[in-house]
Amino acid sequence: MFFFYFHYGNSGYLKNCREWQLLKEIEPFLEEESSGYLIATLDSMNINSDFLYAFDIKDKKLEHHSFLPAELETIQKDVNKYFFKYADTEFRMAFYNQQVVDKKVVDGVLKLTEAHRIKNLKENLHLATKENPLELFFGYFYDGIEFYSKLYNAEKTVFPDINLQTLKEMPYGLSDGNYVIVRHNLVHDYYLQTAGEPFKKVSKSATVYYTSADTVYDEKLCPIKDSDGKSFRLRSEYLGEDKNYIYFLGELILKKRFRGISNQYNRLFQSEHFVVQ
């Protein structure tokens, strides 16, 4: 399933967007058992019959199709299940979840991504100059001397000591195995020396934390003293916990302050409404 959600644009934009142009070229790659649909509407929250375009995938072809009300109900359920269920998380991270995207698709995309990365390094890295830097990943450049980020109107951020030969995209950002780089709000990049593999991003809505095997970090990769990355859980955008702390609305509260005191600790997790005094 492909689902693109744009919170901007108009009917003219959707009819000419790059994603739609690419999807129209999938027919040669369809298998005999391929089935599904391709639709575009200006109200994806409440799918109705007022489509900009609507196609059924059948017999290795895209065919114009008028969906019946029962079919629209099924489409709406699919959208809710496979997309809006994850709206309070980052869908890029959900991509790696095999329950959201078929494992064969994930493996195929990762294989193509890795092949492109290796080819780019072999063929283009030595050609990079300050005048013509090489964009290794979206918004990340190498100019023959420095590896840095430069996105939109943000300040240039240089990352020393990065091994470009092992630098890869991860669900949370980039890692070369010794350093991690994360991007916050599509503007600011933060950089940390830590092992890349156990490093994770944990987020709900606008609330973001990162964890390593033994530490929790805030959205700017600042380590939280005495935190425990292994036991950290984010229960909602307001409430998280590890074995030592309650993380509530950005505040840290020692768990031992509440255990056994009028059952406040349990009520906090049940209601998620607790005023720290």
Tab-separated table of C-alpha atoms in Angstrom:
chain	number	residue	atom	x	y	z
A	1	MET	CA	0.000	0.000	0.000
A	2	PHE	CA	1.116	3.532	-0.781
A	3	PHE	CA	-0.568	6.376	1.046
A	4	PHE	CA	0.504	9.992	0.575
A	5	TYR	CA	-0.997	12.647	2.814
A	6	PHE	CA	-0.472	16.298	1.866
A	7	HIS	CA	-1.624	19.009	4.265
A	8	TYR	CA	-1.064	21.638	1.603
A	9	GLY	CA	-1.711	22.179	-2.095
A	10	ASN	CA	-4.849	21.940	-4.209
A	11	SER	CA	-6.384	19.757	-6.910
A	12	GLY	CA	-3.933	21.037	-9.518
A	13	TYR	CA	-0.998	20.176	-7.261
A	14	LEU	CA	-2.248	16.649	-6.572
A	15	LYS	CA	-2.860	15.934	-10.252
A	16	ASN	CA	0.731	16.882	-11.083
A	17	CYS	CA	2.647	15.846	-7.961
A	18	ARG	CA	5.769	13.745	-8.408
A	19	GLU	CA	4.391	10.835	-6.375
A	20	TRP	CA	1.418	10.419	-8.688
A	21	GLN	CA	3.565	10.666	-11.807
A	22	LEU	CA	5.754	7.839	-10.480
A	23	LEU	CA	2.836	5.638	-9.463
A	24	LYS	CA	1.386	5.838	-12.970
A	25	GLU	CA	4.512	4.026	-14.168
A	26	ILE	CA	4.142	0.947	-11.966
A	27	GLU	CA	2.186	-1.204	-14.453
A	28	PRO	CA	5.277	-2.964	-15.914
A	29	PHE	CA	6.272	-4.018	-12.387
A	30	LEU	CA	2.904	-5.396	-11.288
A	31	GLU	CA	2.613	-9.122	-10.616
A	32	GLU	CA	-0.274	-11.334	-11.713
A	33	GLU	CA	-1.776	-11.376	-8.217
A	34	SER	CA	-1.416	-7.616	-7.695
A	35	SER	CA	-4.585	-5.970	-6.442
A	36	GLY	CA	-5.580	-2.723	-4.807
A	37	TYR	CA	-6.461	0.823	-5.762
A	38	LEU	CA	-4.987	4.246	-6.427
A	39	ILE	CA	-7.075	7.243	-5.466
A	40	ALA	CA	-6.631	10.941	-4.744
A	41	THR	CA	-9.072	13.087	-2.823
A	42	LEU	CA	-8.876	16.469	-1.135
A	43	ASP	CA	-10.419	15.044	2.047
A	44	SER	CA	-8.502	11.930	3.044
A	45	MET	CA	-9.890	12.080	6.570
A	46	ASN	CA	-13.380	11.394	5.195
A	47	ILE	CA	-13.036	9.545	1.936
A	48	ASN	CA	-15.980	10.006	-0.414
A	49	SER	CA	-16.689	9.577	-4.113
A	50	ASP	CA	-15.417	13.034	-5.071
A	51	PHE	CA	-12.058	11.811	-6.359
A	52	LEU	CA	-9.550	13.674	-8.479
A	53	TYR	CA	-8.664	10.273	-9.865
A	54	ALA	CA	-9.586	6.721	-8.915
A	55	PHE	CA	-8.059	3.515	-10.262
A	56	ASP	CA	-8.463	-0.155	-9.513
A	57	ILE	CA	-5.415	-2.439	-9.839
A	58	LYS	CA	-6.411	-5.625	-11.635
A	59	ASP	CA	-4.830	-7.987	-14.167
A	60	LYS	CA	-1.569	-6.014	-14.128
A	61	LYS	CA	-3.393	-2.856	-15.196
A	62	LEU	CA	-4.599	0.415	-13.688
A	63	GLU	CA	-8.252	0.822	-14.610
A	64	HIS	CA	-10.475	3.825	-13.942
A	65	HIS	CA	-12.984	2.767	-11.339
A	66	SER	CA	-16.127	4.119	-9.672
A	67	PHE	CA	-16.032	2.911	-6.095
A	68	LEU	CA	-19.211	1.744	-4.410
A	69	PRO	CA	-20.076	3.000	-0.889
A	70	ALA	CA	-19.068	-0.353	0.633
A	71	GLU	CA	-15.687	-0.151	-1.119
A	72	LEU	CA	-15.152	3.383	0.165
A	73	GLU	CA	-15.801	2.156	3.704
A	74	THR	CA	-13.104	-0.489	3.227
A	75	ILE	CA	-10.674	2.110	1.885
A	76	GLN	CA	-11.362	4.381	4.866
A	77	LYS	CA	-10.691	1.494	7.259
A	78	ASP	CA	-7.393	0.762	5.491
A	79	VAL	CA	-6.352	4.421	5.699
A	80	ASN	CA	-7.186	4.552	9.396
A	81	LYS	CA	-5.369	1.270	10.087
A	82	TYR	CA	-2.243	1.803	8.047
A	83	PHE	CA	-1.755	5.553	8.280
A	84	PHE	CA	-3.743	7.597	10.759
A	85	LYS	CA	-3.140	5.039	13.496
A	86	TYR	CA	0.484	6.169	13.334
A	87	ALA	CA	-0.230	9.876	12.933
A	88	ASP	CA	1.045	10.631	16.448
A	89	THR	CA	4.351	8.925	15.652
A	90	GLU	CA	6.746	9.366	12.748
A	91	PHE	CA	5.612	7.356	9.761
A	92	ARG	CA	9.246	7.045	8.652
A	93	MET	CA	9.847	4.970	11.774
A	94	ALA	CA	6.623	3.020	11.239
A	95	PHE	CA	7.947	2.061	7.784
A	96	TYR	CA	10.367	-0.335	9.464
A	97	ASN	CA	7.510	-1.989	11.364
A	98	GLN	CA	6.646	-5.166	9.478
A	99	GLN	CA	3.020	-4.889	10.613
A	100	VAL	CA	2.717	-1.645	8.663
A	101	VAL	CA	4.759	-2.411	5.561
A	102	ASP	CA	5.322	-5.880	4.157
A	103	LYS	CA	8.784	-7.189	5.048
A	104	LYS	CA	9.596	-7.847	1.376
A	105	VAL	CA	8.929	-4.189	0.581
A	106	VAL	CA	11.064	-2.974	3.489
A	107	ASP	CA	13.918	-5.315	2.579
A	108	GLY	CA	13.698	-4.287	-1.070
A	109	VAL	CA	13.798	-0.562	-0.286
A	110	LEU	CA	16.723	-0.983	2.126
A	111	LYS	CA	18.625	-3.045	-0.450
A	112	LEU	CA	18.147	-0.395	-3.148
A	113	THR	CA	19.092	2.371	-0.697
A	114	GLU	CA	22.309	0.608	0.261
A	115	ALA	CA	23.228	-0.054	-3.372
A	116	HIS	CA	22.689	3.633	-4.191
A	117	ARG	CA	24.794	4.707	-1.182
A	118	ILE	CA	27.739	2.524	-2.197
A	119	LYS	CA	27.539	3.579	-5.848
A	120	ASN	CA	27.416	7.255	-4.891
A	121	LEU	CA	30.525	6.909	-2.703
A	122	LYS	CA	32.496	5.071	-5.378
A	123	GLU	CA	31.560	7.288	-8.301
A	124	ASN	CA	31.036	10.756	-6.866
A	125	LEU	CA	32.730	11.268	-3.479
A	126	HIS	CA	36.096	12.201	-4.978
A	127	LEU	CA	34.433	14.789	-7.226
A	128	ALA	CA	33.008	16.871	-4.348
A	129	THR	CA	34.260	20.465	-4.003
A	130	LYS	CA	33.217	23.549	-2.063
A	131	GLU	CA	31.670	24.954	-5.238
A	132	ASN	CA	29.891	21.692	-6.059
A	133	PRO	CA	29.328	19.716	-2.843
A	134	LEU	CA	27.920	16.194	-3.027
A	135	GLU	CA	24.563	15.651	-1.307
A	136	LEU	CA	24.970	12.268	0.376
A	137	PHE	CA	21.575	12.341	2.107
A	138	PHE	CA	18.762	14.874	2.011
A	139	GLY	CA	20.210	18.115	3.397
A	140	TYR	CA	23.629	16.562	4.196
A	141	PHE	CA	26.623	17.480	2.037
A	142	TYR	CA	30.308	16.721	1.573
A	143	ASP	CA	32.483	19.429	-0.043
A	144	GLY	CA	35.732	17.488	-0.318
A	145	ILE	CA	36.847	18.593	3.153
A	146	GLU	CA	33.836	18.895	5.478
A	147	PHE	CA	30.660	16.904	5.993
A	148	TYR	CA	27.827	19.212	7.019
A	149	SER	CA	24.093	19.836	6.994
A	150	LYS	CA	22.403	22.762	5.311
A	151	LEU	CA	18.637	22.749	4.986
A	152	TYR	CA	16.403	25.640	4.018
A	153	ASN	CA	17.480	28.774	5.938
A	154	ALA	CA	19.140	26.926	8.807
A	155	GLU	CA	22.737	27.548	9.823
A	156	LYS	CA	25.380	25.251	8.368
A	157	THR	CA	26.313	22.528	10.874
A	158	VAL	CA	29.638	20.712	10.449
A	159	PHE	CA	30.117	17.163	11.754
A	160	PRO	CA	33.790	16.281	12.344
A	161	ASP	CA	35.107	12.724	12.631
A	162	ILE	CA	32.236	11.149	10.682
A	163	ASN	CA	33.220	8.089	8.662
A	164	LEU	CA	31.477	8.664	5.321
A	165	GLN	CA	32.210	5.111	4.183
A	166	THR	CA	30.022	3.629	6.915
A	167	LEU	CA	27.495	6.458	7.323
A	168	LYS	CA	23.944	5.173	6.741
A	169	GLU	CA	20.363	6.328	7.138
A	170	MET	CA	18.620	4.995	10.220
A	171	PRO	CA	14.992	5.320	11.411
A	172	TYR	CA	16.115	8.163	13.709
A	173	GLY	CA	18.589	9.911	11.379
A	174	LEU	CA	22.171	8.969	10.424
A	175	SER	CA	24.860	6.818	12.000
A	176	ASP	CA	28.362	5.664	11.090
A	177	GLY	CA	28.478	3.191	13.976
A	178	ASN	CA	30.292	5.564	16.350
A	179	TYR	CA	28.315	8.798	15.971
A	180	VAL	CA	24.633	9.550	15.465
A	181	ILE	CA	23.087	12.610	13.822
A	182	VAL	CA	19.433	13.543	14.268
A	183	ARG	CA	17.342	16.311	12.727
A	184	HIS	CA	14.843	18.197	14.854
A	185	ASN	CA	11.850	19.999	13.328
A	186	LEU	CA	13.465	19.820	9.875
A	187	VAL	CA	15.806	22.653	10.845
A	188	HIS	CA	18.354	21.848	13.552
A	189	ASP	CA	20.773	18.916	13.491
A	190	TYR	CA	22.330	17.432	16.610
A	191	TYR	CA	25.354	15.189	16.885
A	192	LEU	CA	26.409	12.647	19.500
A	193	GLN	CA	29.175	10.088	19.950
A	194	THR	CA	27.535	6.804	20.833
A	195	ALA	CA	27.135	3.332	19.400
A	196	GLY	CA	24.587	3.524	16.615
A	197	GLU	CA	22.905	0.105	16.759
A	198	PRO	CA	21.173	0.251	20.184
A	199	PHE	CA	20.280	3.905	19.615
A	200	LYS	CA	16.549	4.592	19.101
A	201	LYS	CA	14.082	7.429	18.686
A	202	VAL	CA	10.951	7.289	20.834
A	203	SER	CA	8.244	9.788	19.949
A	204	LYS	CA	4.544	10.557	20.133
A	205	SER	CA	3.176	13.679	18.440
A	206	ALA	CA	5.640	16.511	19.161
A	207	THR	CA	7.276	14.760	22.130
A	208	VAL	CA	10.665	13.268	21.260
A	209	TYR	CA	13.267	11.339	23.239
A	210	TYR	CA	16.225	9.220	22.172
A	211	THR	CA	17.613	6.194	23.972
A	212	SER	CA	20.829	4.224	23.982
A	213	ALA	CA	21.475	1.043	25.934
A	214	ASP	CA	21.909	2.952	29.213
A	215	THR	CA	20.794	6.588	28.727
A	216	VAL	CA	17.782	8.684	27.729
A	217	TYR	CA	18.419	11.864	25.701
A	218	ASP	CA	16.147	14.833	25.082
A	219	GLU	CA	15.252	16.098	21.611
A	220	LYS	CA	18.580	17.981	21.402
A	221	LEU	CA	20.565	14.844	22.313
A	222	CYS	CA	21.388	16.141	25.802
A	223	PRO	CA	21.777	13.156	28.149
A	224	ILE	CA	19.416	12.962	31.135
A	225	LYS	CA	21.372	12.217	34.301
A	226	ASP	CA	20.665	8.868	35.961
A	227	SER	CA	18.178	7.918	33.237
A	228	ASP	CA	17.850	4.363	31.946
A	229	GLY	CA	17.470	3.889	28.211
A	230	LYS	CA	16.770	0.183	28.411
A	231	SER	CA	13.607	0.564	30.514
A	232	PHE	CA	12.346	3.834	28.990
A	233	ARG	CA	8.783	3.844	27.655
A	234	LEU	CA	6.696	6.702	26.303
A	235	ARG	CA	3.079	6.014	27.256
A	236	SER	CA	1.650	9.139	25.639
A	237	GLU	CA	2.859	12.510	24.386
A	238	TYR	CA	2.612	13.712	27.998
A	239	LEU	CA	3.871	10.761	29.992
A	240	GLY	CA	6.900	8.464	29.967
A	241	GLU	CA	8.896	6.436	32.455
A	242	ASP	CA	12.057	4.473	33.070
A	243	LYS	CA	13.090	2.553	36.174
A	244	ASN	CA	14.095	5.762	37.979
A	245	TYR	CA	11.936	8.592	36.646
A	246	ILE	CA	8.506	9.665	35.576
A	247	TYR	CA	8.714	11.946	32.526
A	248	PHE	CA	5.667	14.199	32.741
A	249	LEU	CA	5.140	17.220	30.481
A	250	GLY	CA	8.893	17.636	30.114
A	251	GLU	CA	9.533	17.408	33.873
A	252	LEU	CA	11.466	14.621	35.593
A	253	ILE	CA	10.013	13.195	38.793
A	254	LEU	CA	11.730	10.548	40.902
A	255	LYS	CA	9.448	7.533	41.182
A	256	LYS	CA	10.289	6.978	44.854
A	257	ARG	CA	8.600	10.295	45.700
A	258	PHE	CA	5.199	8.797	44.939
A	259	ARG	CA	5.351	5.113	45.708
A	260	GLY	CA	3.143	4.273	48.663
A	261	ILE	CA	1.876	7.846	49.106
A	262	SER	CA	-1.928	7.845	48.730
A	263	ASN	CA	-1.571	5.701	45.619
A	264	GLN	CA	-0.637	8.833	43.658
A	265	TYR	CA	1.867	6.942	41.543
A	266	ASN	CA	-0.768	4.544	40.190
A	267	ARG	CA	-3.306	7.302	39.649
A	268	LEU	CA	-0.783	9.202	37.564
A	269	PHE	CA	-0.516	6.391	35.043
A	270	GLN	CA	-4.241	5.750	35.026
A	271	SER	CA	-5.363	9.331	34.461
A	272	GLU	CA	-2.273	11.044	32.997
A	273	HIS	CA	-3.548	14.188	34.793
A	274	PHE	CA	-1.260	15.042	37.654
A	275	VAL	CA	-0.124	18.413	38.871
A	276	VAL	CA	3.460	18.570	40.158
A	277	GLN	CA	3.738	20.889	43.133
